[in-house]
Amino acid sequence: MQAAEIDEYFPVVDIDSSALEAARMLAEHSLPGIVVVTADGQLYAVLPASEVVRFIVPSYVQDDPLLAGVLAESMADRAAETLGGKTLRELLPQHQLTLSVANADDTIIEVAAMMGRLRSPLIAVMKQGRLHGVITASRLLAMALKCGLTEQASTAVVTGLKTEWASL
Amino acid sequence: MQAAEIDEYFPVVDIDSSALEAARMLAEHSLPGIVVVTADGQLYAVLPASEVVRFIVPSYVQDDPLLAGVLAESMADRAAETLGGKTLRELLPQHQLTLSVANADDTIIEVAAMMGRLRSPLIAVMKQGRLHGVITASRLLAMALKCGLTEQASTAVVTGLKTEWASL
């Protein structure tokens, strides 16, 4: 099972679109992250949700996390205002861009190892230089369990676990 | 707005439960991670989905990520079999346990800064030594946008963006 066989469609956002819109899209659909592309469709960044959350953290707090603790609650509550009118392009250079990108022919274990190493819940899959799809952590687990357990399922019948495993 | 005001109920899994069940739960419900507790209800670990994915990565590949690339595809496809019969307790010591834990009175910015720093899409909130709830990245963004934009919303009417913002 190769990356290009298990990746899926995933919404992408243009780098010149509003950061507020991107954050809202993530929040409304509980996405594990966002995929940012340039105007000509080239992949620019794969941002885990935890990275998008940093959009609302003032840059001086990002530079010195201890400052978060002394920020007044009233200021903290208004932090999202910093997003108003900003595009992703304006915000992204302040953020670390981990390139969570796999090749179409990478195995499920290569993708899993990359996810763990980069602590990224989503990996973009490239095929012939273009974005082919995205593999989320839940998609990867679902495919791994479905695939790897075919053999165990038959064992499970013997050990009386059939009902439990049959739900896969 | 403090952490305890925005945290939510989140399913927890017992440390002695099957790792397979935990992985399946995450996959089926597209959870951003899992919260592991001990038999007496104490918080043991907060695992981002990307960390749960590592359950299916053989330990020798975790020790040397380059090995993932040379693992035969047939072996990669059967990697999930390693989960069979293992409990979370057996698997967790092999994994790094970042303590993504906030205090009940932490501000939304403190939680956001912690999420970004730990690259964790979920943070457990403790109150008086007990698990009070969990804040996911999408929940945090939703609350930050709702809260911080009250003031901007009135400006938005003027700039003709009322319809768009009203959906918040």
mmCIF file of C-alpha atoms in Angstrom:
data_model
loop_
_atom_site.group_PDB
_atom_site.id
_atom_site.type_symbol
_atom_site.label_atom_id
_atom_site.label_comp_id
_atom_site.label_asym_id
_atom_site.label_seq_id
_atom_site.Cartn_x
_atom_site.Cartn_y
_atom_site.Cartn_z
ATOM 1 C CA MET A 1 0.000 0.000 0.000
ATOM 2 C CA GLN A 2 1.603 3.212 -1.167
ATOM 3 C CA ALA A 3 0.946 6.808 -0.116
ATOM 4 C CA ALA A 4 -0.838 7.686 -3.363
ATOM 5 C CA GLU A 5 -3.257 4.800 -2.796
ATOM 6 C CA ILE A 6 -4.461 6.018 0.573
ATOM 7 C CA ASP A 7 -4.304 9.807 0.265
ATOM 8 C CA GLU A 8 -7.505 11.785 0.026
ATOM 9 C CA TYR A 9 -8.867 15.081 -1.206
ATOM 10 C CA PHE A 10 -8.269 17.847 1.315
ATOM 11 C CA PRO A 11 -9.281 21.514 1.110
ATOM 12 C CA VAL A 12 -6.384 23.821 0.253
ATOM 13 C CA VAL A 13 -6.083 27.527 0.998
ATOM 14 C CA ASP A 14 -4.340 30.132 -1.123
ATOM 15 C CA ILE A 15 -1.347 31.826 0.463
ATOM 16 C CA ASP A 16 -2.899 35.230 -0.230
ATOM 17 C CA SER A 17 -6.175 34.374 1.468
ATOM 18 C CA SER A 18 -7.160 35.742 4.861
ATOM 19 C CA ALA A 19 -5.532 34.086 7.866
ATOM 20 C CA LEU A 20 -8.802 34.595 9.682
ATOM 21 C CA GLU A 21 -10.664 32.592 7.042
ATOM 22 C CA ALA A 22 -8.115 29.790 7.259
ATOM 23 C CA ALA A 23 -8.370 29.665 11.055
ATOM 24 C CA ARG A 24 -12.141 29.707 10.865
ATOM 25 C CA MET A 25 -12.199 26.902 8.295
ATOM 26 C CA LEU A 26 -10.025 24.770 10.552
ATOM 27 C CA ALA A 27 -12.201 25.510 13.585
ATOM 28 C CA GLU A 28 -15.526 24.902 11.869
ATOM 29 C CA HIS A 29 -14.558 21.621 10.277
ATOM 30 C CA SER A 30 -12.238 20.419 13.062
ATOM 31 C CA LEU A 31 -9.511 19.883 10.487
ATOM 32 C CA PRO A 32 -6.185 18.423 11.654
ATOM 33 C CA GLY A 33 -4.404 21.235 9.784
ATOM 34 C CA ILE A 34 -4.367 23.257 6.593
ATOM 35 C CA VAL A 35 -2.595 22.926 3.271
ATOM 36 C CA VAL A 36 -1.394 26.216 1.792
ATOM 37 C CA VAL A 37 -0.795 26.584 -1.955
ATOM 38 C CA THR A 38 0.490 29.403 -4.167
ATOM 39 C CA ALA A 39 -1.589 31.067 -6.892
ATOM 40 C CA ASP A 40 -0.219 28.640 -9.483
ATOM 41 C CA GLY A 41 -1.178 25.627 -7.379
ATOM 42 C CA GLN A 42 2.254 24.823 -5.983
ATOM 43 C CA LEU A 43 2.395 23.454 -2.443
ATOM 44 C CA TYR A 44 3.683 26.125 -0.072
ATOM 45 C CA ALA A 45 3.144 24.724 3.416
ATOM 46 C CA VAL A 46 1.444 21.994 5.407
ATOM 47 C CA LEU A 47 0.410 23.434 8.745
ATOM 48 C CA PRO A 48 -0.724 21.228 11.623
ATOM 49 C CA ALA A 49 -3.624 22.690 13.639
ATOM 50 C CA SER A 50 -1.215 23.366 16.513
ATOM 51 C CA GLU A 51 0.719 25.678 14.179
ATOM 52 C CA VAL A 52 -2.413 27.513 13.018
ATOM 53 C CA VAL A 53 -3.246 28.098 16.683
ATOM 54 C CA ARG A 54 -0.016 30.065 16.944
ATOM 55 C CA PHE A 55 -1.478 32.649 14.575
ATOM 56 C CA ILE A 56 -3.302 34.122 17.565
ATOM 57 C CA VAL A 57 -0.216 34.170 19.768
ATOM 58 C CA PRO A 58 1.404 37.610 19.637
ATOM 59 C CA SER A 59 4.893 37.415 18.136
ATOM 60 C CA TYR A 60 6.589 38.707 21.299
ATOM 61 C CA VAL A 61 5.024 35.787 23.189
ATOM 62 C CA GLN A 62 6.201 33.337 20.541
ATOM 63 C CA ASP A 63 9.710 34.680 20.999
ATOM 64 C CA ASP A 64 9.467 34.328 24.781
ATOM 65 C CA PRO A 65 6.797 31.818 25.877
ATOM 66 C CA LEU A 66 7.116 32.908 29.505
ATOM 67 C CA LEU A 67 5.426 36.159 28.537
ATOM 68 C CA ALA A 68 2.184 34.267 27.893
ATOM 69 C CA GLY A 69 1.800 33.867 31.627
ATOM 70 C CA VAL A 70 1.995 37.566 32.360
ATOM 71 C CA LEU A 71 -0.273 38.715 29.542
ATOM 72 C CA ALA A 72 -3.442 40.167 31.041
ATOM 73 C CA GLU A 73 -6.542 38.044 30.479
ATOM 74 C CA SER A 74 -8.286 40.915 28.710
ATOM 75 C CA MET A 75 -5.413 41.101 26.220
ATOM 76 C CA ALA A 76 -5.408 37.328 25.766
ATOM 77 C CA ASP A 77 -9.116 37.377 24.997
ATOM 78 C CA ARG A 78 -8.528 39.866 22.197
ATOM 79 C CA ALA A 79 -5.568 38.084 20.663
ATOM 80 C CA ALA A 80 -7.527 36.861 17.668
ATOM 81 C CA GLU A 81 -7.865 40.482 16.573
ATOM 82 C CA THR A 82 -4.269 40.285 15.392
ATOM 83 C CA LEU A 83 -5.550 38.095 12.564
ATOM 84 C CA GLY A 84 -7.870 40.746 11.179
ATOM 85 C CA GLY A 85 -6.852 41.746 7.669
ATOM 86 C CA LYS A 86 -3.698 39.619 7.658
ATOM 87 C CA THR A 87 -3.047 37.137 4.875
ATOM 88 C CA LEU A 88 -1.376 33.771 5.338
ATOM 89 C CA ARG A 89 1.596 35.121 3.381
ATOM 90 C CA GLU A 90 2.085 37.841 5.991
ATOM 91 C CA LEU A 91 1.907 35.437 8.924
ATOM 92 C CA LEU A 92 3.745 32.401 7.607
ATOM 93 C CA PRO A 93 7.305 33.704 7.600
ATOM 94 C CA GLN A 94 7.066 33.998 11.387
ATOM 95 C CA HIS A 95 6.245 30.328 11.609
ATOM 96 C CA GLN A 96 8.372 27.302 11.145
ATOM 97 C CA LEU A 97 7.411 25.557 7.922
ATOM 98 C CA THR A 98 7.965 21.859 8.355
ATOM 99 C CA LEU A 99 7.663 20.172 5.045
ATOM 100 C CA SER A 100 5.383 17.300 5.823
ATOM 101 C CA VAL A 101 5.569 15.895 2.334
ATOM 102 C CA ALA A 102 5.689 12.273 1.190
ATOM 103 C CA ASN A 103 6.239 10.765 -2.239
ATOM 104 C CA ALA A 104 3.493 8.879 -4.035
ATOM 105 C CA ASP A 105 5.358 5.590 -3.672
ATOM 106 C CA ASP A 106 6.258 5.880 0.019
ATOM 107 C CA THR A 107 4.943 3.030 2.160
ATOM 108 C CA ILE A 108 2.462 3.462 4.979
ATOM 109 C CA ILE A 109 5.325 3.017 7.470
ATOM 110 C CA GLU A 110 7.397 5.761 5.869
ATOM 111 C CA VAL A 111 4.419 8.099 6.155
ATOM 112 C CA ALA A 112 3.732 6.997 9.755
ATOM 113 C CA ALA A 113 7.381 7.477 10.735
ATOM 114 C CA MET A 114 7.362 10.963 9.176
ATOM 115 C CA MET A 115 4.165 11.906 11.020
ATOM 116 C CA GLY A 116 5.671 10.845 14.318
ATOM 117 C CA ARG A 117 9.001 12.523 13.682
ATOM 118 C CA LEU A 118 7.494 15.849 12.586
ATOM 119 C CA ARG A 119 4.578 15.581 15.028
ATOM 120 C CA SER A 120 2.321 16.410 12.091
ATOM 121 C CA PRO A 121 -1.230 15.037 11.866
ATOM 122 C CA LEU A 122 -1.291 15.475 8.108
ATOM 123 C CA ILE A 123 1.137 14.725 5.300
ATOM 124 C CA ALA A 124 0.861 16.008 1.746
ATOM 125 C CA VAL A 125 1.523 13.418 -0.962
ATOM 126 C CA MET A 126 3.313 14.583 -4.104
ATOM 127 C CA LYS A 127 3.194 12.811 -7.436
ATOM 128 C CA GLN A 128 5.260 14.057 -10.372
ATOM 129 C CA GLY A 129 5.798 17.391 -8.678
ATOM 130 C CA ARG A 130 2.141 18.066 -7.985
ATOM 131 C CA LEU A 131 -0.046 17.693 -4.888
ATOM 132 C CA HIS A 132 -1.805 14.351 -5.221
ATOM 133 C CA GLY A 133 -3.656 14.293 -1.907
ATOM 134 C CA VAL A 134 -3.302 14.389 1.843
ATOM 135 C CA ILE A 135 -3.009 11.612 4.423
ATOM 136 C CA THR A 136 -4.328 12.464 7.872
ATOM 137 C CA ALA A 137 -3.365 10.535 10.996
ATOM 138 C CA SER A 138 -6.843 9.077 11.333
ATOM 139 C CA ARG A 139 -6.892 8.024 7.681
ATOM 140 C CA LEU A 140 -3.508 6.358 8.048
ATOM 141 C CA LEU A 141 -4.590 4.455 11.155
ATOM 142 C CA ALA A 142 -7.857 3.396 9.532
ATOM 143 C CA MET A 143 -6.034 2.017 6.504
ATOM 144 C CA ALA A 144 -3.314 0.360 8.587
ATOM 145 C CA LEU A 145 -5.850 -1.357 10.833
ATOM 146 C CA LYS A 146 -8.016 -2.473 7.937
ATOM 147 C CA CYS A 147 -5.069 -3.750 5.987
ATOM 148 C CA GLY A 148 -2.833 -5.223 8.656
ATOM 149 C CA LEU A 149 -5.584 -7.039 10.446
ATOM 150 C CA THR A 150 -6.923 -9.152 7.630
ATOM 151 C CA GLU A 151 -4.763 -11.982 8.746
ATOM 152 C CA GLN A 152 -5.393 -11.471 12.436
ATOM 153 C CA ALA A 153 -9.113 -11.457 11.849
ATOM 154 C CA SER A 154 -9.043 -15.132 11.006
ATOM 155 C CA THR A 155 -7.046 -15.836 14.161
ATOM 156 C CA ALA A 156 -9.550 -13.807 16.106
ATOM 157 C CA VAL A 157 -12.333 -16.169 15.207
ATOM 158 C CA VAL A 158 -10.431 -18.909 16.961
ATOM 159 C CA THR A 159 -9.795 -16.844 20.046
ATOM 160 C CA GLY A 160 -13.413 -15.790 20.275
ATOM 161 C CA LEU A 161 -12.857 -12.135 19.419
ATOM 162 C CA LYS A 162 -14.760 -12.282 16.163
ATOM 163 C CA THR A 163 -17.456 -9.812 17.075
ATOM 164 C CA GLU A 164 -14.985 -7.189 18.157
ATOM 165 C CA TRP A 165 -12.803 -7.453 15.088
ATOM 166 C CA ALA A 166 -15.611 -7.835 12.627
ATOM 167 C CA SER A 167 -16.529 -4.220 13.226
ATOM 168 C CA LEU A 168 -13.390 -3.132 11.382
ATOM 169 C CA MET B 1 -11.442 33.536 29.307
ATOM 170 C CA GLN B 2 -9.653 30.802 31.232
ATOM 171 C CA ALA B 3 -8.807 27.247 30.216
ATOM 172 C CA ALA B 4 -11.465 25.722 32.473
ATOM 173 C CA GLU B 5 -14.113 27.862 30.785
ATOM 174 C CA ILE B 6 -13.430 26.557 27.311
ATOM 175 C CA ASP B 7 -12.379 22.959 27.879
ATOM 176 C CA GLU B 8 -14.700 20.151 26.878
ATOM 177 C CA TYR B 9 -15.496 16.547 27.623
ATOM 178 C CA PHE B 10 -13.182 14.206 25.755
ATOM 179 C CA PRO B 11 -13.140 10.399 25.757
ATOM 180 C CA VAL B 12 -10.355 8.908 27.881
ATOM 181 C CA VAL B 13 -8.771 5.487 27.541
ATOM 182 C CA ASP B 14 -7.431 3.343 30.350
ATOM 183 C CA ILE B 15 -3.717 2.644 30.262
ATOM 184 C CA ASP B 16 -4.423 -1.106 30.460
ATOM 185 C CA SER B 17 -6.781 -1.079 27.490
ATOM 186 C CA SER B 18 -5.851 -2.458 24.087
ATOM 187 C CA ALA B 19 -3.624 -0.239 21.949
ATOM 188 C CA LEU B 20 -5.581 -1.503 18.968
ATOM 189 C CA GLU B 21 -8.833 -0.243 20.459
ATOM 190 C CA ALA B 22 -7.298 3.153 21.154
ATOM 191 C CA ALA B 23 -5.977 3.431 17.605
ATOM 192 C CA ARG B 24 -9.321 2.338 16.203
ATOM 193 C CA MET B 25 -11.201 4.870 18.347
ATOM 194 C CA LEU B 26 -8.963 7.642 17.071
ATOM 195 C CA ALA B 27 -9.395 6.526 13.470
ATOM 196 C CA GLU B 28 -13.152 6.093 13.608
ATOM 197 C CA HIS B 29 -13.874 9.418 15.263
ATOM 198 C CA SER B 30 -11.030 11.366 13.626
ATOM 199 C CA LEU B 31 -9.883 12.481 17.061
ATOM 200 C CA PRO B 32 -6.920 14.861 17.297
ATOM 201 C CA GLY B 33 -5.383 12.531 19.887
ATOM 202 C CA ILE B 34 -6.116 10.409 22.928
ATOM 203 C CA VAL B 35 -6.061 11.005 26.663
ATOM 204 C CA VAL B 36 -4.740 8.084 28.698
ATOM 205 C CA VAL B 37 -5.666 7.671 32.367
ATOM 206 C CA THR B 38 -4.714 5.168 35.080
ATOM 207 C CA ALA B 39 -7.196 2.845 36.781
ATOM 208 C CA ASP B 40 -7.740 5.396 39.575
ATOM 209 C CA GLY B 41 -8.534 8.149 37.069
ATOM 210 C CA GLN B 42 -5.177 9.942 37.183
ATOM 211 C CA LEU B 43 -3.960 11.520 33.948
ATOM 212 C CA TYR B 44 -1.129 9.454 32.488
ATOM 213 C CA ALA B 45 -0.535 10.866 29.024
ATOM 214 C CA VAL B 46 -1.926 13.142 26.343
ATOM 215 C CA LEU B 47 -1.028 11.678 22.969
ATOM 216 C CA PRO B 48 -1.426 13.665 19.753
ATOM 217 C CA ALA B 49 -2.694 11.585 16.813
ATOM 218 C CA SER B 50 0.772 11.770 15.250
ATOM 219 C CA GLU B 51 2.109 9.955 18.308
ATOM 220 C CA VAL B 52 -0.576 7.257 18.176
ATOM 221 C CA VAL B 53 0.378 6.689 14.534
ATOM 222 C CA ARG B 54 3.834 5.713 15.756
ATOM 223 C CA PHE B 55 2.280 2.671 17.457
ATOM 224 C CA ILE B 56 2.347 0.957 14.079
ATOM 225 C CA VAL B 57 5.948 1.891 13.372
ATOM 226 C CA PRO B 58 8.254 -0.990 14.378
ATOM 227 C CA SER B 59 10.603 0.092 17.163
ATOM 228 C CA TYR B 60 13.732 -0.499 15.066
ATOM 229 C CA VAL B 61 12.358 1.984 12.521
ATOM 230 C CA GLN B 62 11.612 4.504 15.262
ATOM 231 C CA ASP B 63 15.211 4.222 16.385
ATOM 232 C CA ASP B 64 16.469 4.714 12.832
ATOM 233 C CA PRO B 65 13.925 6.473 10.570
ATOM 234 C CA LEU B 66 16.010 5.724 7.483
ATOM 235 C CA LEU B 67 15.040 2.074 7.858
ATOM 236 C CA ALA B 68 11.440 2.968 6.995
ATOM 237 C CA GLY B 69 12.529 3.472 3.412
ATOM 238 C CA VAL B 70 14.034 0.017 3.050
ATOM 239 C CA LEU B 71 11.224 -1.881 4.751
ATOM 240 C CA ALA B 72 9.489 -4.060 2.162
ATOM 241 C CA GLU B 73 5.994 -2.905 1.260
ATOM 242 C CA SER B 74 4.528 -6.235 2.315
ATOM 243 C CA MET B 75 6.026 -5.780 5.768
ATOM 244 C CA ALA B 76 4.826 -2.186 5.960
ATOM 245 C CA ASP B 77 1.304 -3.298 5.131
ATOM 246 C CA ARG B 78 1.317 -5.693 8.050
ATOM 247 C CA ALA B 79 2.758 -3.264 10.566
ATOM 248 C CA ALA B 80 -0.521 -2.821 12.397
ATOM 249 C CA GLU B 81 -0.265 -6.445 13.461
ATOM 250 C CA THR B 82 2.298 -5.348 16.022
ATOM 251 C CA LEU B 83 -0.593 -3.779 17.919
ATOM 252 C CA GLY B 84 -2.447 -7.038 18.372
ATOM 253 C CA GLY B 85 -2.751 -7.952 22.022
ATOM 254 C CA LYS B 86 -0.622 -5.041 23.240
ATOM 255 C CA THR B 87 -1.887 -2.665 25.875
ATOM 256 C CA LEU B 88 -1.173 1.053 25.942
ATOM 257 C CA ARG B 89 0.958 0.447 29.040
ATOM 258 C CA GLU B 90 3.210 -1.873 27.047
ATOM 259 C CA LEU B 91 3.618 0.581 24.173
ATOM 260 C CA LEU B 92 3.838 3.904 25.926
ATOM 261 C CA PRO B 93 7.291 3.660 27.512
ATOM 262 C CA GLN B 94 8.720 3.505 23.987
ATOM 263 C CA HIS B 95 7.108 6.820 23.222
ATOM 264 C CA GLN B 96 7.941 10.275 24.356
ATOM 265 C CA LEU B 97 5.300 11.501 26.760
ATOM 266 C CA THR B 98 4.936 15.230 26.403
ATOM 267 C CA LEU B 99 2.810 16.547 29.155
ATOM 268 C CA SER B 100 0.382 18.743 27.323
ATOM 269 C CA VAL B 101 -1.296 19.939 30.471
ATOM 270 C CA ALA B 102 -2.657 23.375 31.336
ATOM 271 C CA ASN B 103 -4.016 24.773 34.575
ATOM 272 C CA ALA B 104 -7.659 25.716 34.940
ATOM 273 C CA ASP B 105 -6.791 29.416 35.207
ATOM 274 C CA ASP B 106 -4.394 29.603 32.252
ATOM 275 C CA THR B 107 -5.426 32.112 29.592
ATOM 276 C CA ILE B 108 -6.294 31.182 26.024
ATOM 277 C CA ILE B 109 -2.897 32.559 24.934
ATOM 278 C CA GLU B 110 -1.014 30.399 27.401
ATOM 279 C CA VAL B 111 -2.830 27.342 26.051
ATOM 280 C CA ALA B 112 -2.235 28.425 22.443
ATOM 281 C CA ALA B 113 1.465 29.033 23.094
ATOM 282 C CA MET B 114 1.757 25.588 24.716
ATOM 283 C CA MET B 115 0.011 23.917 21.764
ATOM 284 C CA GLY B 116 2.397 25.556 19.333
ATOM 285 C CA ARG B 117 5.482 24.812 21.413
ATOM 286 C CA LEU B 118 4.628 21.148 21.983
ATOM 287 C CA ARG B 119 3.040 20.744 18.543
ATOM 288 C CA SER B 120 0.094 19.157 20.308
ATOM 289 C CA PRO B 121 -3.449 19.488 18.949
ATOM 290 C CA LEU B 122 -4.944 18.815 22.362
ATOM 291 C CA ILE B 123 -4.216 20.027 25.868
ATOM 292 C CA ALA B 124 -5.591 18.509 29.057
ATOM 293 C CA VAL B 125 -6.851 21.005 31.630
ATOM 294 C CA MET B 126 -6.289 20.173 35.289
ATOM 295 C CA LYS B 127 -8.268 21.652 38.161
ATOM 296 C CA GLN B 128 -7.361 20.840 41.743
ATOM 297 C CA GLY B 129 -5.290 17.885 40.652
ATOM 298 C CA ARG B 130 -7.979 16.280 38.534
ATOM 299 C CA LEU B 131 -8.681 16.230 34.798
ATOM 300 C CA HIS B 132 -11.268 18.940 34.166
ATOM 301 C CA GLY B 133 -11.503 18.678 30.394
ATOM 302 C CA VAL B 134 -9.596 18.923 27.138
ATOM 303 C CA ILE B 135 -9.031 21.830 24.748
ATOM 304 C CA THR B 136 -8.511 20.852 21.122
ATOM 305 C CA ALA B 137 -6.902 23.169 18.577
ATOM 306 C CA SER B 138 -10.183 23.633 16.728
ATOM 307 C CA ARG B 139 -12.023 24.415 19.963
ATOM 308 C CA LEU B 140 -9.399 26.951 20.941
ATOM 309 C CA LEU B 141 -9.565 28.679 17.553
ATOM 310 C CA ALA B 142 -13.359 28.690 17.601
ATOM 311 C CA MET B 143 -13.421 30.344 21.026
ATOM 312 C CA ALA B 144 -10.651 32.802 20.164
ATOM 313 C CA LEU B 145 -12.389 33.897 16.976
ATOM 314 C CA LYS B 146 -15.773 34.190 18.630
ATOM 315 C CA CYS B 147 -14.373 36.131 21.535
ATOM 316 C CA GLY B 148 -11.755 38.336 19.958
ATOM 317 C CA LEU B 149 -13.872 39.394 17.038
ATOM 318 C CA THR B 150 -16.792 40.911 18.874
ATOM 319 C CA GLU B 151 -15.248 44.295 18.468
ATOM 320 C CA GLN B 152 -14.177 43.743 14.887
ATOM 321 C CA ALA B 153 -17.646 42.593 13.944
ATOM 322 C CA SER B 154 -18.998 46.091 14.402
ATOM 323 C CA THR B 155 -16.255 47.449 12.149
ATOM 324 C CA ALA B 156 -17.109 44.771 9.633
ATOM 325 C CA VAL B 157 -20.593 46.173 9.169
ATOM 326 C CA VAL B 158 -19.049 49.385 7.975
ATOM 327 C CA THR B 159 -16.715 47.651 5.565
ATOM 328 C CA GLY B 160 -19.517 45.570 4.144
ATOM 329 C CA LEU B 161 -18.367 42.236 5.511
ATOM 330 C CA LYS B 162 -21.318 41.791 7.798
ATOM 331 C CA THR B 163 -22.677 38.660 6.180
ATOM 332 C CA GLU B 164 -19.356 36.902 6.303
ATOM 333 C CA TRP B 165 -18.628 37.736 9.915
ATOM 334 C CA ALA B 166 -22.134 37.152 11.132
ATOM 335 C CA SER B 167 -21.621 33.453 10.564
ATOM 336 C CA LEU B 168 -19.232 33.356 13.506
#
